[in-house]
mmCIF file of C-alpha atoms in Angstrom:
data_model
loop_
_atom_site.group_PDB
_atom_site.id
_atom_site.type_symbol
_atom_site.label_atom_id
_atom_site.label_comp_id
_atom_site.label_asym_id
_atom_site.label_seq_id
_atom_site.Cartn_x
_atom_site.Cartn_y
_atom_site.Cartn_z
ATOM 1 C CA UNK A 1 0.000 0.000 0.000
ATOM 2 C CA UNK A 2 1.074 3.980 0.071
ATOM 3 C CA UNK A 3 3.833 4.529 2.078
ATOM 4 C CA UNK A 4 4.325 7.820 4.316
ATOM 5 C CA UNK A 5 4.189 10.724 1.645
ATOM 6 C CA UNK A 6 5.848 14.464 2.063
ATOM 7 C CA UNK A 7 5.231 17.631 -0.457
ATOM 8 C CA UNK A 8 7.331 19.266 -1.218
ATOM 9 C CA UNK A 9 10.284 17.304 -1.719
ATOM 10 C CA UNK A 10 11.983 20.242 -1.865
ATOM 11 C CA UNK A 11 11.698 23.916 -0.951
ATOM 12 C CA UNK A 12 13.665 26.909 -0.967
ATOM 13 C CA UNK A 13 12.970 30.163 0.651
ATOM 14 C CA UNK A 14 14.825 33.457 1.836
ATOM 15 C CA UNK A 15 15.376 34.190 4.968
ATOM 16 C CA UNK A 16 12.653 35.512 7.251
ATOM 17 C CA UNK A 17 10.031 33.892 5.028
ATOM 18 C CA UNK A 18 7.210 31.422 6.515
ATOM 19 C CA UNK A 19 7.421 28.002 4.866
ATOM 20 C CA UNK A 20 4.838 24.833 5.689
ATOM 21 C CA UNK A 21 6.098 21.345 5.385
ATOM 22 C CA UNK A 22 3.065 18.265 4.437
ATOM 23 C CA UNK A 23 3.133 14.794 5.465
ATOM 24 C CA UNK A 24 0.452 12.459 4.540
ATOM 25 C CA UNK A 25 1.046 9.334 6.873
ATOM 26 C CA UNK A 26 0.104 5.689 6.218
ATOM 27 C CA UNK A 27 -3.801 5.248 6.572
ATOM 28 C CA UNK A 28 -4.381 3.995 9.645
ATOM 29 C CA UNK A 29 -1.447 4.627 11.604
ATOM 30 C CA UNK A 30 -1.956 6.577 15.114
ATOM 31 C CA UNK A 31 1.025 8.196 15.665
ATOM 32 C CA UNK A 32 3.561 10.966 13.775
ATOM 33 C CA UNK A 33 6.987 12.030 14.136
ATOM 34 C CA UNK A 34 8.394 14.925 12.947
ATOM 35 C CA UNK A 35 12.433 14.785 12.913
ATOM 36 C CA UNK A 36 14.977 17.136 11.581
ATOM 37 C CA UNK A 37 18.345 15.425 9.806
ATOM 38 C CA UNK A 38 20.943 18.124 9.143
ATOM 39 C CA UNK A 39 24.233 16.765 6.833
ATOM 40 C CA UNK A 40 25.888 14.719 8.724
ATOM 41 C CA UNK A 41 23.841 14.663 12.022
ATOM 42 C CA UNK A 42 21.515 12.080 13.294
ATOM 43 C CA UNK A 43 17.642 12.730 12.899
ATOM 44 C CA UNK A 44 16.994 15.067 15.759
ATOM 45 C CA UNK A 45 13.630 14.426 17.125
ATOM 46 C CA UNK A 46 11.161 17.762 16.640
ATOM 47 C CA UNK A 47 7.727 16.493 17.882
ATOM 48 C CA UNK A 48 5.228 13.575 18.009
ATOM 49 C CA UNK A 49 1.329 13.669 17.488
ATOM 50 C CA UNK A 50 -0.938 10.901 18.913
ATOM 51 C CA UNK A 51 -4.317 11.301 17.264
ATOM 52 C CA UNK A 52 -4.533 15.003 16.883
ATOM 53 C CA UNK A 53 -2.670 16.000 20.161
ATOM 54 C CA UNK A 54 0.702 16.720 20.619
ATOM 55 C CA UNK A 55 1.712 15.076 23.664
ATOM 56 C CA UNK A 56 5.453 15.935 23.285
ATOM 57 C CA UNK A 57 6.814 19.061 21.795
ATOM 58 C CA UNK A 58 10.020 19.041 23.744
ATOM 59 C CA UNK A 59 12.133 18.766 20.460
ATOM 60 C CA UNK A 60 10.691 21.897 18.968
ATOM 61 C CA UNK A 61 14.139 24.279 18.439
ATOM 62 C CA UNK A 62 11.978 27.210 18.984
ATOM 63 C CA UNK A 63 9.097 29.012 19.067
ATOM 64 C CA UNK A 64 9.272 29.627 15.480
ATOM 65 C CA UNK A 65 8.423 26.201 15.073
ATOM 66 C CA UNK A 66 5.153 24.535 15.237
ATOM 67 C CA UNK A 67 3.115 21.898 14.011
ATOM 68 C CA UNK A 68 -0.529 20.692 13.603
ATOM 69 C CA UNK A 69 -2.332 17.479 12.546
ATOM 70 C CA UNK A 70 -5.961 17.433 11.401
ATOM 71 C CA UNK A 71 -8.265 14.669 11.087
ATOM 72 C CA UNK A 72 -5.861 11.918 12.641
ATOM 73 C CA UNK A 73 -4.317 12.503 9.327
ATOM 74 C CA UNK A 74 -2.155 14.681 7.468
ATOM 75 C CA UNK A 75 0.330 17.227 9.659
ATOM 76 C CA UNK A 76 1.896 20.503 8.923
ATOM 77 C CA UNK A 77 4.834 21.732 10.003
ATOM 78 C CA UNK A 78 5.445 25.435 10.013
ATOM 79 C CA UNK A 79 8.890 27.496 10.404
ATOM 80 C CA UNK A 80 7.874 31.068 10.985
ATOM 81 C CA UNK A 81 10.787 34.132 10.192
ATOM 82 C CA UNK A 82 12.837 31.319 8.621
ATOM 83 C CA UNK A 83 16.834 31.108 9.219
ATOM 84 C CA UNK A 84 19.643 29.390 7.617
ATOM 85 C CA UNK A 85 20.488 27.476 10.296
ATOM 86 C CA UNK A 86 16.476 25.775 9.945
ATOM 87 C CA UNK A 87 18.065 24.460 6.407
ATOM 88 C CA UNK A 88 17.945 20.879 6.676
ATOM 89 C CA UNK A 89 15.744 17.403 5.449
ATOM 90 C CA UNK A 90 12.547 17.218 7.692
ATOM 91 C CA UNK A 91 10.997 13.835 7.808
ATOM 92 C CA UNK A 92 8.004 12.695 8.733
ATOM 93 C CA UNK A 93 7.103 9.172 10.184
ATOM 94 C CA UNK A 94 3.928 7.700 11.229
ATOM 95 C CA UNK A 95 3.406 4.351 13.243
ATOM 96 C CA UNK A 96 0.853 2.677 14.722
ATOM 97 C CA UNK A 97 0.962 3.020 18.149
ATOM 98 C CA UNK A 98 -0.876 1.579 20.763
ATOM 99 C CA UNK A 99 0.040 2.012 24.885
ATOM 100 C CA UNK A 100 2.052 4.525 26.024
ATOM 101 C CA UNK A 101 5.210 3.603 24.233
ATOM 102 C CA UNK A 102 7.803 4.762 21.267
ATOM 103 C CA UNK A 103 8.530 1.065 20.130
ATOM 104 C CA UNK A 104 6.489 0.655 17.371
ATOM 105 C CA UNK A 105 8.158 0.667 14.035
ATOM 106 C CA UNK A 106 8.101 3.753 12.575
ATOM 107 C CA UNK A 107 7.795 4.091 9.152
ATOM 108 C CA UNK A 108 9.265 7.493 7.296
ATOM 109 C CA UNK A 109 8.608 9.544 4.487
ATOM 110 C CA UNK A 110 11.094 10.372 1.650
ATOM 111 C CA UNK A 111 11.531 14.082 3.242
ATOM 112 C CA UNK A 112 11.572 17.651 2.327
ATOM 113 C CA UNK A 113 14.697 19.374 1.679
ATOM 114 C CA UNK A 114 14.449 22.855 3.133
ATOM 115 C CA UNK A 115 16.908 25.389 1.897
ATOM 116 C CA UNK A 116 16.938 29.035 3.510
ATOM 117 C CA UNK A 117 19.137 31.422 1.494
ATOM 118 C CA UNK B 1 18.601 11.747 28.804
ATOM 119 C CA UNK B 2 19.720 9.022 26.307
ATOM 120 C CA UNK B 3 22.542 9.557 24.486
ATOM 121 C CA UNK B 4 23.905 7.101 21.707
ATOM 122 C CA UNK B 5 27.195 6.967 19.810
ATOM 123 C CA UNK B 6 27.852 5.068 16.905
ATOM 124 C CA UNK B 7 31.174 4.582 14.928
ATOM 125 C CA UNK B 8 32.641 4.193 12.741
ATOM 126 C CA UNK B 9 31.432 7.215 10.848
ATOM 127 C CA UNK B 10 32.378 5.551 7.735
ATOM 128 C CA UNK B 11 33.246 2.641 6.242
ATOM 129 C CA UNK B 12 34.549 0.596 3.119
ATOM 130 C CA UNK B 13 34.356 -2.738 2.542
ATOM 131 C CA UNK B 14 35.224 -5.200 -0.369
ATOM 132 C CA UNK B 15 32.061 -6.384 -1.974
ATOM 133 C CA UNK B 16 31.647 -10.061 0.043
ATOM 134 C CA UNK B 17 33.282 -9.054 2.903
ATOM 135 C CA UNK B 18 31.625 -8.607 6.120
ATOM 136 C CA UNK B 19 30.848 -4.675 7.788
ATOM 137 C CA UNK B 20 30.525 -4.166 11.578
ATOM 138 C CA UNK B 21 28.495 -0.932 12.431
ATOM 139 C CA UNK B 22 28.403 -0.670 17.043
ATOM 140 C CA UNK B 23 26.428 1.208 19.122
ATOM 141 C CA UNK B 24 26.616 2.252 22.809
ATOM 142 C CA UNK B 25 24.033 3.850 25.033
ATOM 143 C CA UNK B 26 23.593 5.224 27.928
ATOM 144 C CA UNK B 27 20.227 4.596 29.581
ATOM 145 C CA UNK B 28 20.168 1.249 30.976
ATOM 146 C CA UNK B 29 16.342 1.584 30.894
ATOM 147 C CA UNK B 30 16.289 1.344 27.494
ATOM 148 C CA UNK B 31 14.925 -1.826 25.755
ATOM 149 C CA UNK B 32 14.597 -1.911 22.061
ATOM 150 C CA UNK B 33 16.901 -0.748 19.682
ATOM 151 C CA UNK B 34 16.105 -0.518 15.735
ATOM 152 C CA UNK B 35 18.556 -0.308 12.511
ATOM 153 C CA UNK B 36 17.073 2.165 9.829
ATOM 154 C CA UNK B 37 19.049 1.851 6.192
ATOM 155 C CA UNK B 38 18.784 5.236 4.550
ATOM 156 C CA UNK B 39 19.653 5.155 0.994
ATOM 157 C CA UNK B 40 20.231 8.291 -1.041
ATOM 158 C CA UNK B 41 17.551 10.777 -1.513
ATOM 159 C CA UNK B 42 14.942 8.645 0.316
ATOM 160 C CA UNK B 43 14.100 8.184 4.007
ATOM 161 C CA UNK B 44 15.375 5.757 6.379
ATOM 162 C CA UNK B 45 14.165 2.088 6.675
ATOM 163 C CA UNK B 46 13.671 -0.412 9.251
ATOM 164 C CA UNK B 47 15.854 -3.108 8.773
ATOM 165 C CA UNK B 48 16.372 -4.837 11.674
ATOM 166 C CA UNK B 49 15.612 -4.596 15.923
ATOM 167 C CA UNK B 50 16.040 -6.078 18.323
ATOM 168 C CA UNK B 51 14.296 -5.998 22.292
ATOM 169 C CA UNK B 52 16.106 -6.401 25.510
ATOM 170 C CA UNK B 53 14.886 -9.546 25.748
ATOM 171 C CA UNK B 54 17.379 -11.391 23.086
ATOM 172 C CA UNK B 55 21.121 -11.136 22.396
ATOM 173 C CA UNK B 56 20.830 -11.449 18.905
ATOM 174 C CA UNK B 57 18.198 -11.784 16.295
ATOM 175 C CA UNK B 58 19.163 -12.711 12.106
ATOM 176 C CA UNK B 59 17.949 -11.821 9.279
ATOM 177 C CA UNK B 60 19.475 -13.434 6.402
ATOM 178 C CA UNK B 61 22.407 -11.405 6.005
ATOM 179 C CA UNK B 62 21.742 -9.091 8.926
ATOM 180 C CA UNK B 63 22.183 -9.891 12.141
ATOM 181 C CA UNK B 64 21.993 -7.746 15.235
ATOM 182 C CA UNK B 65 23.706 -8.557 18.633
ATOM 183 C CA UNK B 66 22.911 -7.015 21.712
ATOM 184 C CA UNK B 67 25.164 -6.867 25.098
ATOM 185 C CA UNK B 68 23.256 -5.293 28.122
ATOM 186 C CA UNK B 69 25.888 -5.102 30.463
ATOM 187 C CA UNK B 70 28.253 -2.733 28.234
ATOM 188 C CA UNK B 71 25.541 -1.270 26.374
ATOM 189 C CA UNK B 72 26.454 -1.762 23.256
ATOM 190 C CA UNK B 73 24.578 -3.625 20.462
ATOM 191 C CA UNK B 74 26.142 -4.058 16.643
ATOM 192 C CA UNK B 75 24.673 -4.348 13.486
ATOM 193 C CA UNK B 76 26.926 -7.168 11.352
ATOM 194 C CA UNK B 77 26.199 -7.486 7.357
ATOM 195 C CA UNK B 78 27.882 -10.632 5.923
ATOM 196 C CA UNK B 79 28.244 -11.032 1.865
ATOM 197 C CA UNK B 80 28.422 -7.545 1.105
ATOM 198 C CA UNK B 81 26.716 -6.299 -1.639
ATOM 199 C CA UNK B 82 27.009 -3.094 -3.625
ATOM 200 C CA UNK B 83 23.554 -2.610 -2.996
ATOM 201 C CA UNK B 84 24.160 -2.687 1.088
ATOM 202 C CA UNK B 85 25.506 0.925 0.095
ATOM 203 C CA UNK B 86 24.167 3.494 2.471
ATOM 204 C CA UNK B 87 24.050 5.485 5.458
ATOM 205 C CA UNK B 88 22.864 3.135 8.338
ATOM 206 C CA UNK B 89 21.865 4.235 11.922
ATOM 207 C CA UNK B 90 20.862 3.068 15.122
ATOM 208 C CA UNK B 91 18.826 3.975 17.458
ATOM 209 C CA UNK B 92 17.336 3.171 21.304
ATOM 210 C CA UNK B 93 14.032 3.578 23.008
ATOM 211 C CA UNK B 94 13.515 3.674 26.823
ATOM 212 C CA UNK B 95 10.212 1.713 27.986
ATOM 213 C CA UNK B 96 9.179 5.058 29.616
ATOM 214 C CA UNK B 97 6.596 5.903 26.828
ATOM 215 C CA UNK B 98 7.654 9.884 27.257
ATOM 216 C CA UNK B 99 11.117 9.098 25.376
ATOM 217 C CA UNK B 100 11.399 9.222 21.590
ATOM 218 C CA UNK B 101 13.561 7.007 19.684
ATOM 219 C CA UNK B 102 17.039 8.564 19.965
ATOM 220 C CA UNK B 103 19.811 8.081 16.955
ATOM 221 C CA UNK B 104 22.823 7.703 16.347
ATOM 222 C CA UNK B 105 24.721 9.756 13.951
ATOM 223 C CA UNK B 106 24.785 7.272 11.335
ATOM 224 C CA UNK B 107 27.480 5.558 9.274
ATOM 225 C CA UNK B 108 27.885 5.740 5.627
ATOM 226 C CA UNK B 109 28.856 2.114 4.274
ATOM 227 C CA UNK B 110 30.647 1.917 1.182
ATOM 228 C CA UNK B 111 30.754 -1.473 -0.497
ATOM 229 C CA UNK B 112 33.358 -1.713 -3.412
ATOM 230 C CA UNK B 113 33.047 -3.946 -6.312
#
């Protein structure tokens, strides 16, 4: 079936614009990750949605970041006043997640690759 | 908070050979640890994990081991192939519930033919 979908794949903006990421996740699934993979870092956890509630946000950067999810379904993320250090690939991964845990397999998107000039 | 290294950063290997990719961590808590494969211009992929439960689970030609005392686990890939080319990483998940998966910074494998 249709794996976890992101639009655009890639984006580039000037600084100080406002710039909204999509996922679509796998139909079905509970939960969404966003993550943020810089070149050469790890993916650096941003925030997780259960349903439509965001139980953790403690990976947000800052308050220029935030993120939504409508429906149980797709999510936005949006990067207010953007900077050049926000360029980076933000993924998107769904799973579906039952109890109170983060073991589920999570299943990720092919990104968007955000450039701020 | 948990904190996980992996090395090498990168690595070449002669198609057929065999790669080892470790991993240390630092919560004891944690319990399950998964192996994402990300190839080039796509996101990562489960390929492998393993629970706290086992020392070591296979997969064909991917095996994980697990050692709960040091806190290290290791991803081996036997029979290289130049399709095993990629940036692997690891990661580990505390039974908590509040604790996202946390990464490591990956390692880019290079199989030569």
């Amino acid at each position: 079936g249709a794996g976890v979908s992101q639009s655009p794949s890639n984006k580039v903006t000037e600084k100080g614009k406002d710039v909204e990421l999509r996922c679509d996740p796998i139909s079905g699934h509970t939960a969404l990750y966003w993550y943020r993979q810089s070149l050469g870092q790890g993916l650096e956890f941003l925030i997780y949605f259960q349903g439509n509630s965001a139980p953790d946000k403690s990976g947000l950067p800052s308050d220029r970041f935030s993120a939504e999810r409508t429906g149980g379904s797709v999510s936005t993320l949006t990067i207010q006043r953007t900077q050049q250090e926000d360029s980076a690939v933000y993924l998107c991964a769904s799973s579906f997640r039952v109890g109170g845990t983060y073991q589920e397999t999570q299943y990720f998107g092919p990104g968007t690759r955000l450039l701020v000039l | 908070g948990e904190n996980v290294e992996q090395h090498p950063s990168t690595l070449s290997v002669q198609e057929g050979d065999s790669a080892v990719i470790k991993c240390t961590y630092s919560d004891s808590a944690s319990n399950y640890f998964p192996w994402y494969k990300q190839e080039l211009g796509k996101g990562p992929q489960l390929i492998i994990d393993i629970r706290s439960n086992v020392g070591e689970k296979k997969d064909q030609r991917i095996a994980v081991t697990l050692n709960k005392t040091a806190k290290h686990f290791s991803l081996h890939i036997t029979e290289t192939q130049p399709e095993d080319s990629a940036v692997y990483f690891c990661a580990a998940s505390t039974p908590s519930g509040n604790t996202p998966l946390v990464f490591g910074k990956g390692t880019r494998l290079s199989v030569i033919a």
